[in-house]
């Protein structure tokens, strides 16, 4: 079943193209788009909730906006969030009352080119926009050039010798990765359907992922939820790096497995497919609302062995009953999410060092509770979507110092046994690490641990 035809849309222009500002070439951006973008940015930049939720609420409040205008506004909002540090630097010192509108205009000019904004759209802001676009960000502070808060810039540049290309790619949009549900389809067959649809309708850039045997990468963002492939459960959205985390758990058929921080269940579904819907797979999470998102996905997947349960905390009685009985445990720990900033650009502005310290304490507690579930000889995989050693290597090193009955296993060897070879793996061994600028995935960390028999 092929995806429905898609409307081709123009590629946004890069920021360097926008510097050649000329408002005399007519208008492609309407005053309506600018005004709504300014209003939406004023709400989003309060950072009192996830940007996608704020945006969804805003569009529901303004149902008369057309689909093209919504698309322009949504893309511009996320572009502003990705490059907010330089945007703020460019428009300062803007009058607070004018800042949202000026931010909207500069964002659209950086995306589409200055010629997209006619004088009638700019109104009284033409001079300010010209001035902002003429600034050379090469002279800006490092955190501004890196498009991250100063605290995160300091930590990343201290930890990574190649922080500059890492930061650069983190300010770019991420591709869309799919995981083929092998209970219902094969990757080659799905790719063939996508390419056939591409020949018949608008071009679709779809290719097999570099590492994951079940992955497909789409450069564009098609209306996925309308695809028969998606509706029938043949594909799910999941970053390639996340798919590899499930491969590190490497569950066998008939085993008892726990996804300890299941969330909306992306990794749960991947584990279930690897188990061929046999055995027993528990999906635990303290956030009942988020876990409820697994329901529709589980129904589409065809899995019958998954048992979701919202728990009060890591010491919930339903967890304790399983102590010493589980073959494999995945701890997808709560974290800063710093490895996913391409997809969640507002997160870097909503998260700070105070929250980092709080989450870091939770990580150790969750890991210790999950470890008690394992039977002797069992495997535990601790994973985060964080770039920070504080949440990754340091958590594991402290755990191993406290728990001598656990030993690390080389993640490279675990994947190699499944025919998967990761570039630069030796640099991070024995841990599993993916970085956007090296691997093209989100930033992930994982440690594979086994309990001594």
Short mmCIF file of C-alpha atoms in Angstrom, two decimals:
data_model
loop_
_atom_site.label_atom_id
_atom_site.label_comp_id
_atom_site.label_asym_id
_atom_site.label_seq_id
_atom_site.Cartn_x
_atom_site.Cartn_y
_atom_site.Cartn_z
CA UNK A 1 0.00 0.00 0.00
CA UNK A 2 1.61 3.19 -1.18
CA UNK A 3 1.45 6.59 0.53
CA UNK A 4 -0.98 9.16 -0.87
CA UNK A 5 0.32 11.82 -3.30
CA UNK A 6 2.09 14.73 -1.68
CA UNK A 7 2.15 18.38 -2.57
CA UNK A 8 5.64 19.49 -3.50
CA UNK A 9 6.79 22.51 -1.50
CA UNK A 10 9.64 24.94 -2.17
CA UNK A 11 12.90 24.41 -0.38
CA UNK A 12 13.59 27.15 2.20
CA UNK A 13 16.55 29.37 1.46
CA UNK A 14 19.57 29.25 3.71
CA UNK A 15 20.52 32.06 6.06
CA UNK A 16 23.53 33.10 4.00
CA UNK A 17 21.20 33.68 1.02
CA UNK A 18 19.01 35.94 3.15
CA UNK A 19 21.70 38.52 3.77
CA UNK A 20 21.23 39.91 0.24
CA UNK A 21 18.18 41.87 1.41
CA UNK A 22 16.00 43.56 -1.19
CA UNK A 23 12.39 44.32 -0.36
CA UNK A 24 11.58 45.54 -3.86
CA UNK A 25 11.16 42.09 -5.45
CA UNK A 26 7.54 41.63 -4.42
CA UNK A 27 6.05 39.56 -1.63
CA UNK A 28 5.74 35.85 -1.11
CA UNK A 29 5.05 36.17 2.62
CA UNK A 30 1.77 37.80 3.61
CA UNK A 31 1.20 40.18 6.51
CA UNK A 32 -1.14 37.56 7.91
CA UNK A 33 1.72 35.04 8.23
CA UNK A 34 4.02 37.60 9.84
CA UNK A 35 1.38 38.72 12.33
CA UNK A 36 0.44 35.18 13.35
CA UNK A 37 4.09 34.12 13.57
CA UNK A 38 4.80 37.06 15.88
CA UNK A 39 1.85 36.13 18.10
CA UNK A 40 2.86 32.48 18.19
CA UNK A 41 6.51 33.28 18.96
CA UNK A 42 5.41 35.50 21.84
CA UNK A 43 3.68 32.43 23.34
CA UNK A 44 6.30 29.82 22.48
CA UNK A 45 9.19 31.90 23.81
CA UNK A 46 7.69 31.97 27.28
CA UNK A 47 8.86 28.34 27.46
CA UNK A 48 6.06 27.30 29.78
CA UNK A 49 5.41 24.12 27.77
CA UNK A 50 6.59 22.10 24.77
CA UNK A 51 6.61 24.14 21.57
CA UNK A 52 4.60 21.59 19.58
CA UNK A 53 1.83 21.63 22.20
CA UNK A 54 1.72 25.44 22.25
CA UNK A 55 1.63 25.49 18.45
CA UNK A 56 -1.15 22.91 18.25
CA UNK A 57 -3.24 24.91 20.71
CA UNK A 58 -2.63 28.13 18.76
CA UNK A 59 -3.72 26.62 15.45
CA UNK A 60 -6.89 25.24 17.06
CA UNK A 61 -7.66 28.78 18.24
CA UNK A 62 -7.19 30.09 14.67
CA UNK A 63 -8.94 27.53 12.45
CA UNK A 64 -9.26 29.91 9.49
CA UNK A 65 -5.53 29.80 8.76
CA UNK A 66 -4.90 27.92 5.52
CA UNK A 67 -2.67 24.86 5.31
CA UNK A 68 0.10 26.73 3.45
CA UNK A 69 0.14 29.52 6.04
CA UNK A 70 0.20 27.00 8.89
CA UNK A 71 3.12 25.22 7.27
CA UNK A 72 5.07 28.47 6.86
CA UNK A 73 4.36 29.52 10.44
CA UNK A 74 5.25 26.12 11.90
CA UNK A 75 8.53 25.84 9.98
CA UNK A 76 9.49 29.39 10.88
CA UNK A 77 8.72 28.81 14.56
CA UNK A 78 11.01 25.79 14.73
CA UNK A 79 13.69 27.61 12.76
CA UNK A 80 13.52 30.47 15.27
CA UNK A 81 13.94 27.99 18.13
CA UNK A 82 16.87 26.23 16.46
CA UNK A 83 18.66 29.53 15.91
CA UNK A 84 17.29 31.51 18.83
CA UNK A 85 20.68 32.43 20.29
CA UNK A 86 21.80 34.21 17.12
CA UNK A 87 18.28 35.58 16.53
CA UNK A 88 18.29 37.28 19.93
CA UNK A 89 21.80 38.56 19.31
CA UNK A 90 20.81 39.98 15.92
CA UNK A 91 17.72 41.87 17.04
CA UNK A 92 19.03 43.34 20.29
CA UNK A 93 18.34 45.90 21.62
CA UNK A 94 14.79 45.59 20.31
CA UNK A 95 11.95 47.34 22.11
CA UNK A 96 10.23 44.51 24.06
CA UNK A 97 6.84 45.29 22.52
CA UNK A 98 8.32 45.05 19.01
CA UNK A 99 10.62 42.06 19.64
CA UNK A 100 8.18 39.24 18.62
CA UNK A 101 7.34 40.94 15.31
CA UNK A 102 10.99 41.74 14.56
CA UNK A 103 11.94 38.15 15.45
CA UNK A 104 9.25 36.90 13.05
CA UNK A 105 10.48 39.12 10.21
CA UNK A 106 14.16 38.26 10.68
CA UNK A 107 13.36 34.55 10.92
CA UNK A 108 11.37 34.61 7.68
CA UNK A 109 14.11 36.61 5.94
CA UNK A 110 16.76 34.13 7.06
CA UNK A 111 14.62 31.24 5.82
CA UNK A 112 13.15 32.60 2.60
CA UNK A 113 15.46 35.47 1.66
CA UNK A 114 14.82 39.16 2.26
CA UNK A 115 13.08 39.53 -1.11
CA UNK A 116 10.20 37.47 0.29
CA UNK A 117 9.21 40.43 2.48
CA UNK A 118 7.72 43.41 0.66
CA UNK A 119 7.77 46.93 2.21
CA UNK A 120 4.04 46.63 2.84
CA UNK A 121 4.71 43.58 5.02
CA UNK A 122 7.70 45.12 6.80
CA UNK A 123 5.79 48.29 7.64
CA UNK A 124 8.00 50.26 10.05
CA UNK A 125 10.58 47.52 10.62
CA UNK A 126 12.52 47.60 7.34
CA UNK A 127 15.53 49.42 8.80
CA UNK A 128 15.73 47.12 11.84
CA UNK A 129 15.52 44.02 9.64
CA UNK A 130 18.23 45.33 7.33
CA UNK A 131 20.47 46.03 10.32
CA UNK A 132 19.89 42.56 11.83
CA UNK A 133 20.64 40.72 8.59
CA UNK A 134 23.81 42.76 8.02
CA UNK A 135 25.36 41.59 11.29
CA UNK A 136 28.17 39.04 11.06
CA UNK A 137 27.55 36.28 13.59
CA UNK A 138 31.22 35.26 13.31
CA UNK A 139 31.91 38.02 15.84
CA UNK A 140 29.27 36.74 18.26
CA UNK A 141 30.13 34.81 21.47
CA UNK A 142 30.70 31.07 21.10
CA UNK A 143 27.38 30.06 22.65
CA UNK A 144 25.57 32.35 20.20
CA UNK A 145 27.39 30.81 17.23
CA UNK A 146 26.64 27.35 18.65
CA UNK A 147 22.94 28.20 19.08
CA UNK A 148 22.81 26.84 22.63
CA UNK A 149 22.61 28.31 26.15
CA UNK A 150 25.95 29.19 27.71
CA UNK A 151 25.80 26.39 30.32
CA UNK A 152 25.33 23.74 27.61
CA UNK A 153 27.98 25.30 25.35
CA UNK A 154 30.48 25.19 28.22
CA UNK A 155 29.82 21.53 28.94
CA UNK A 156 29.86 20.37 25.32
CA UNK A 157 33.04 22.21 24.35
CA UNK A 158 34.79 20.81 27.43
CA UNK A 159 33.67 17.25 26.62
CA UNK A 160 34.03 17.07 22.81
CA UNK A 161 37.11 18.06 20.86
CA UNK A 162 34.91 18.33 17.75
CA UNK A 163 32.15 20.38 19.37
CA UNK A 164 31.94 22.90 16.51
CA UNK A 165 30.58 20.49 13.84
CA UNK A 166 28.38 18.85 16.47
CA UNK A 167 26.83 22.18 17.43
CA UNK A 168 26.47 23.17 13.78
CA UNK A 169 24.43 20.11 12.84
CA UNK A 170 22.34 20.37 16.02
CA UNK A 171 20.99 23.67 14.66
CA UNK A 172 19.72 21.92 11.50
CA UNK A 173 16.43 20.04 11.05
CA UNK A 174 16.59 16.27 11.50
CA UNK A 175 15.50 13.76 8.84
CA UNK A 176 12.51 11.53 9.48
CA UNK A 177 13.38 7.92 10.31
CA UNK A 178 10.96 5.03 10.13
CA UNK A 179 11.23 1.56 11.62
CA UNK A 180 9.70 -1.21 9.55
CA UNK A 181 7.57 -3.52 11.72
CA UNK A 182 9.01 -6.89 10.70
CA UNK A 183 5.92 -8.66 12.03
CA UNK A 184 4.00 -7.14 9.13
CA UNK A 185 6.45 -6.15 6.42
CA UNK A 186 10.02 -6.32 5.12
CA UNK A 187 12.16 -3.24 4.58
CA UNK A 188 12.88 -3.94 0.89
CA UNK A 189 9.17 -4.32 0.18
CA UNK A 190 8.33 -1.05 1.97
CA UNK A 191 11.12 0.78 0.12
CA UNK A 192 9.80 -0.58 -3.17
CA UNK A 193 6.33 0.78 -2.38
CA UNK A 194 7.72 4.18 -1.45
CA UNK A 195 9.79 4.41 -4.62
CA UNK A 196 6.87 3.31 -6.78
CA UNK A 197 4.71 6.03 -5.23
CA UNK A 198 7.53 8.51 -5.76
CA UNK A 199 7.62 7.75 -9.49
CA UNK A 200 3.87 8.13 -9.75
CA UNK A 201 3.53 11.29 -7.67
CA UNK A 202 5.92 13.81 -6.09
CA UNK A 203 9.55 12.69 -5.58
CA UNK A 204 10.20 11.05 -2.21
CA UNK A 205 13.77 10.76 -0.95
CA UNK A 206 13.62 7.39 0.86
CA UNK A 207 16.59 5.13 1.55
CA UNK A 208 17.65 2.34 3.88
CA UNK A 209 19.36 3.62 7.03
CA UNK A 210 23.09 3.17 7.37
CA UNK A 211 23.09 0.95 10.47
CA UNK A 212 19.64 -0.27 11.53
CA UNK A 213 18.41 -3.32 9.57
CA UNK A 214 14.80 -2.13 9.99
CA UNK A 215 15.31 1.57 9.30
CA UNK A 216 14.22 3.85 6.45
CA UNK A 217 15.21 7.51 6.23
CA UNK A 218 13.05 10.21 4.65
CA UNK A 219 14.61 13.61 4.07
CA UNK A 220 11.23 15.26 3.56
CA UNK A 221 8.37 15.33 6.09
CA UNK A 222 5.34 13.78 4.35
CA UNK A 223 1.84 13.54 5.93
CA UNK A 224 2.75 10.24 7.53
CA UNK A 225 -0.41 9.62 9.54
CA UNK A 226 -2.43 9.45 6.31
CA UNK A 227 -0.25 6.72 4.84
CA UNK A 228 -1.82 3.24 4.61
CA UNK A 229 1.65 1.89 5.50
CA UNK A 230 1.51 3.78 8.79
CA UNK A 231 -2.16 3.19 9.53
CA UNK A 232 -1.74 -0.56 9.07
CA UNK A 233 1.24 -0.68 11.45
CA UNK A 234 3.86 -1.59 8.86
CA UNK A 235 6.02 1.40 9.81
CA UNK A 236 6.56 3.47 12.94
CA UNK A 237 8.43 6.72 13.46
CA UNK A 238 11.69 6.05 15.32
CA UNK A 239 15.16 7.55 14.99
CA UNK A 240 17.78 5.12 13.75
CA UNK A 241 19.83 5.51 16.93
CA UNK A 242 16.81 4.58 19.02
CA UNK A 243 16.28 1.46 16.89
CA UNK A 244 19.84 0.39 17.69
CA UNK A 245 19.17 0.67 21.43
CA UNK A 246 16.60 -2.12 21.07
CA UNK A 247 19.23 -4.15 19.20
CA UNK A 248 21.58 -3.78 22.18
CA UNK A 249 18.94 -5.33 24.45
CA UNK A 250 18.79 -8.18 21.89
CA UNK A 251 15.80 -9.93 23.48
CA UNK A 252 15.19 -13.57 22.62
CA UNK A 253 11.91 -15.23 21.88
CA UNK A 254 9.99 -16.34 24.95
CA UNK A 255 11.96 -14.20 27.43
CA UNK A 256 10.61 -11.90 30.14
CA UNK A 257 11.67 -8.34 29.31
CA UNK A 258 11.01 -4.96 30.95
CA UNK A 259 11.09 -1.55 29.29
CA UNK A 260 11.48 0.37 32.54
CA UNK A 261 10.84 3.93 31.27
CA UNK A 262 8.65 3.14 28.28
CA UNK A 263 7.16 6.58 27.60
CA UNK A 264 5.04 6.45 24.45
CA UNK A 265 6.52 3.04 23.62
CA UNK A 266 8.77 3.46 20.60
CA UNK A 267 11.46 1.14 21.97
CA UNK A 268 8.82 -1.16 23.47
CA UNK A 269 7.41 -1.81 20.00
CA UNK A 270 10.89 -2.42 18.60
CA UNK A 271 11.63 -4.92 21.39
CA UNK A 272 8.33 -6.68 20.82
CA UNK A 273 9.06 -7.09 17.11
CA UNK A 274 12.50 -8.54 17.87
CA UNK A 275 10.81 -11.01 20.24
CA UNK A 276 8.35 -11.91 17.46
CA UNK A 277 5.49 -11.16 19.87
CA UNK A 278 6.46 -14.06 22.15
CA UNK A 279 7.34 -14.14 25.83
CA UNK A 280 6.22 -11.29 28.08
CA UNK A 281 7.17 -7.64 27.64
CA UNK A 282 6.33 -5.16 30.41
CA UNK A 283 6.15 -1.45 29.58
CA UNK A 284 6.43 0.63 32.77
CA UNK A 285 6.29 4.40 33.11
CA UNK A 286 5.36 6.88 35.86
CA UNK A 287 3.64 9.17 33.34
CA UNK A 288 0.26 7.56 32.69
CA UNK A 289 -0.72 10.15 30.09
CA UNK A 290 2.42 9.58 28.07
CA UNK A 291 2.13 5.80 28.38
CA UNK A 292 -1.44 6.03 27.05
CA UNK A 293 0.11 7.04 23.73
CA UNK A 294 1.33 3.44 23.41
CA UNK A 295 -2.25 2.15 23.11
CA UNK A 296 -3.02 3.09 19.48
CA UNK A 297 0.53 2.22 18.39
CA UNK A 298 0.29 -1.16 20.07
CA UNK A 299 -3.01 -1.88 18.32
CA UNK A 300 -1.50 -1.06 14.92
CA UNK A 301 1.62 -3.12 15.60
CA UNK A 302 -0.10 -6.48 15.97
CA UNK A 303 1.88 -7.27 19.14
CA UNK A 304 0.07 -9.39 21.73
CA UNK A 305 2.82 -9.87 24.31
CA UNK A 306 3.10 -6.28 25.63
CA UNK A 307 1.75 -5.38 29.07
CA UNK A 308 1.74 -1.61 29.73
CA UNK A 309 1.46 -0.41 33.35
CA UNK A 310 1.60 3.08 34.83
CA UNK A 311 3.58 2.90 38.08
CA UNK A 312 3.80 5.33 41.00
CA UNK A 313 7.59 5.25 41.15
CA UNK A 314 10.54 2.91 40.63
CA UNK A 315 9.64 1.10 43.87
CA UNK A 316 6.03 0.37 42.91
CA UNK A 317 4.76 -3.00 44.16
CA UNK A 318 4.16 -4.15 40.56
CA UNK A 319 7.85 -3.64 39.92
CA UNK A 320 9.02 -5.32 43.13
CA UNK A 321 7.02 -8.46 42.33
CA UNK A 322 9.30 -9.03 39.35
CA UNK A 323 12.60 -8.65 41.21
CA UNK A 324 15.05 -11.38 40.22
CA UNK A 325 12.75 -12.79 37.51
CA UNK A 326 13.55 -10.77 34.39
CA UNK A 327 15.87 -11.81 31.56
CA UNK A 328 16.46 -8.36 30.06
CA UNK A 329 15.78 -4.79 31.18
CA UNK A 330 15.95 -1.59 29.20
CA UNK A 331 16.35 1.58 31.24
CA UNK A 332 15.58 4.41 28.84
CA UNK A 333 16.36 6.93 31.55
CA UNK A 334 14.87 10.42 31.85
CA UNK A 335 17.51 12.90 30.72
CA UNK A 336 18.25 16.35 29.34
CA UNK A 337 17.34 15.24 25.81
CA UNK A 338 20.37 17.16 24.54
CA UNK A 339 20.91 14.57 21.80
CA UNK A 340 17.50 15.35 20.25
CA UNK A 341 17.75 19.13 19.92
CA UNK A 342 17.36 18.91 16.13
CA UNK A 343 13.85 17.54 16.73
CA UNK A 344 13.05 19.40 19.96
CA UNK A 345 14.85 22.75 19.63
CA UNK A 346 12.82 24.39 22.40
CA UNK A 347 14.17 21.86 24.89
CA UNK A 348 17.57 23.55 25.10
CA UNK A 349 15.85 26.74 26.29
CA UNK A 350 13.44 25.01 28.71
CA UNK A 351 16.12 22.88 30.39
CA UNK A 352 18.78 24.29 32.73
CA UNK A 353 21.47 23.10 35.14
CA UNK A 354 19.04 22.96 38.07
CA UNK A 355 16.84 20.55 36.15
CA UNK A 356 19.94 18.66 35.01
CA UNK A 357 20.95 18.05 38.64
CA UNK A 358 17.43 16.84 39.51
CA UNK A 359 17.25 14.46 36.55
CA UNK A 360 20.77 13.19 37.24
CA UNK A 361 19.73 12.07 40.73
CA UNK A 362 16.69 10.29 39.29
CA UNK A 363 18.86 8.43 36.78
CA UNK A 364 20.86 6.71 39.49
CA UNK A 365 17.76 5.76 41.47
CA UNK A 366 15.98 4.34 38.41
CA UNK A 367 19.05 2.35 37.38
CA UNK A 368 19.42 0.75 40.81
CA UNK A 369 15.73 -0.18 40.97
CA UNK A 370 15.80 -1.67 37.46
CA UNK A 371 18.91 -3.68 38.25
CA UNK A 372 17.03 -5.53 41.00
CA UNK A 373 14.67 -6.97 38.39
CA UNK A 374 17.36 -9.04 36.69
CA UNK A 375 17.93 -12.71 37.28
CA UNK A 376 21.56 -13.93 37.41
CA UNK A 377 23.04 -13.85 33.92
CA UNK A 378 20.48 -11.27 32.80
CA UNK A 379 21.23 -8.19 30.70
CA UNK A 380 20.55 -4.55 31.51
CA UNK A 381 20.85 -1.72 28.97
CA UNK A 382 21.02 1.81 30.35
CA UNK A 383 20.29 4.39 27.64
CA UNK A 384 19.78 8.13 27.27
CA UNK A 385 19.31 10.60 24.43
CA UNK A 386 21.85 12.88 26.09
CA UNK A 387 25.24 14.14 24.91
CA UNK A 388 26.51 14.77 28.44
CA UNK A 389 28.91 12.44 30.25
CA UNK A 390 27.32 13.47 33.56
CA UNK A 391 24.16 11.61 32.54
CA UNK A 392 25.93 8.77 30.76
CA UNK A 393 29.40 7.45 31.56
CA UNK A 394 29.47 8.95 35.04
CA UNK A 395 26.15 7.36 36.01
CA UNK A 396 27.38 3.95 34.87
CA UNK A 397 30.79 4.28 36.51
CA UNK A 398 29.17 5.13 39.84
CA UNK A 399 26.71 2.24 39.49
CA UNK A 400 29.46 -0.29 38.72
CA UNK A 401 31.47 0.92 41.71
CA UNK A 402 28.45 0.25 43.94
CA UNK A 403 27.29 -2.98 42.25
CA UNK A 404 30.23 -5.38 41.69
CA UNK A 405 27.84 -8.14 40.60
CA UNK A 406 27.40 -6.26 37.30
CA UNK A 407 29.99 -6.18 34.52
CA UNK A 408 30.05 -4.11 31.31
CA UNK A 409 29.75 -5.78 27.93
CA UNK A 410 31.26 -4.26 24.80
CA UNK A 411 28.35 -2.73 22.88
CA UNK A 412 30.28 -3.03 19.63
CA UNK A 413 30.45 -6.81 20.03
CA UNK A 414 26.73 -7.03 20.79
CA UNK A 415 25.88 -5.26 17.55
CA UNK A 416 28.57 -7.07 15.54
CA UNK A 417 26.96 -10.38 16.49
CA UNK A 418 23.85 -9.09 14.68
CA UNK A 419 25.81 -7.98 11.61
CA UNK A 420 25.80 -4.27 12.57
CA UNK A 421 28.99 -2.20 12.46
CA UNK A 422 28.98 1.36 13.81
CA UNK A 423 31.50 3.94 12.62
CA UNK A 424 33.86 5.40 15.26
CA UNK A 425 32.77 2.72 17.74
CA UNK A 426 36.30 2.16 19.06
CA UNK A 427 36.47 5.80 20.15
CA UNK A 428 33.66 5.25 22.67
CA UNK A 429 34.07 1.56 23.61
CA UNK A 430 32.80 -0.25 25.57
CA UNK A 431 29.86 2.12 25.45
CA UNK A 432 27.46 2.74 22.57
CA UNK A 433 27.48 6.35 21.36
CA UNK A 434 25.90 7.97 18.31
CA UNK A 435 26.36 11.64 17.43
CA UNK A 436 24.51 13.60 14.73
CA UNK A 437 27.64 14.84 12.96
CA UNK A 438 29.33 11.42 12.97
CA UNK A 439 26.44 9.01 12.47
CA UNK A 440 23.55 11.08 11.12
CA UNK A 441 21.32 9.97 14.02
CA UNK A 442 20.17 11.66 17.19
CA UNK A 443 22.69 11.69 20.00
CA UNK A 444 22.41 8.50 22.06
CA UNK A 445 24.39 6.78 24.78
CA UNK A 446 23.95 3.21 26.00
CA UNK A 447 25.79 0.87 28.33
CA UNK A 448 25.27 -2.89 28.18
CA UNK A 449 25.63 -4.55 31.58
CA UNK A 450 25.23 -8.17 32.65
CA UNK A 451 24.57 -9.58 36.08
CA UNK A 452 27.10 -12.26 36.98
CA UNK A 453 25.66 -15.73 36.93
#
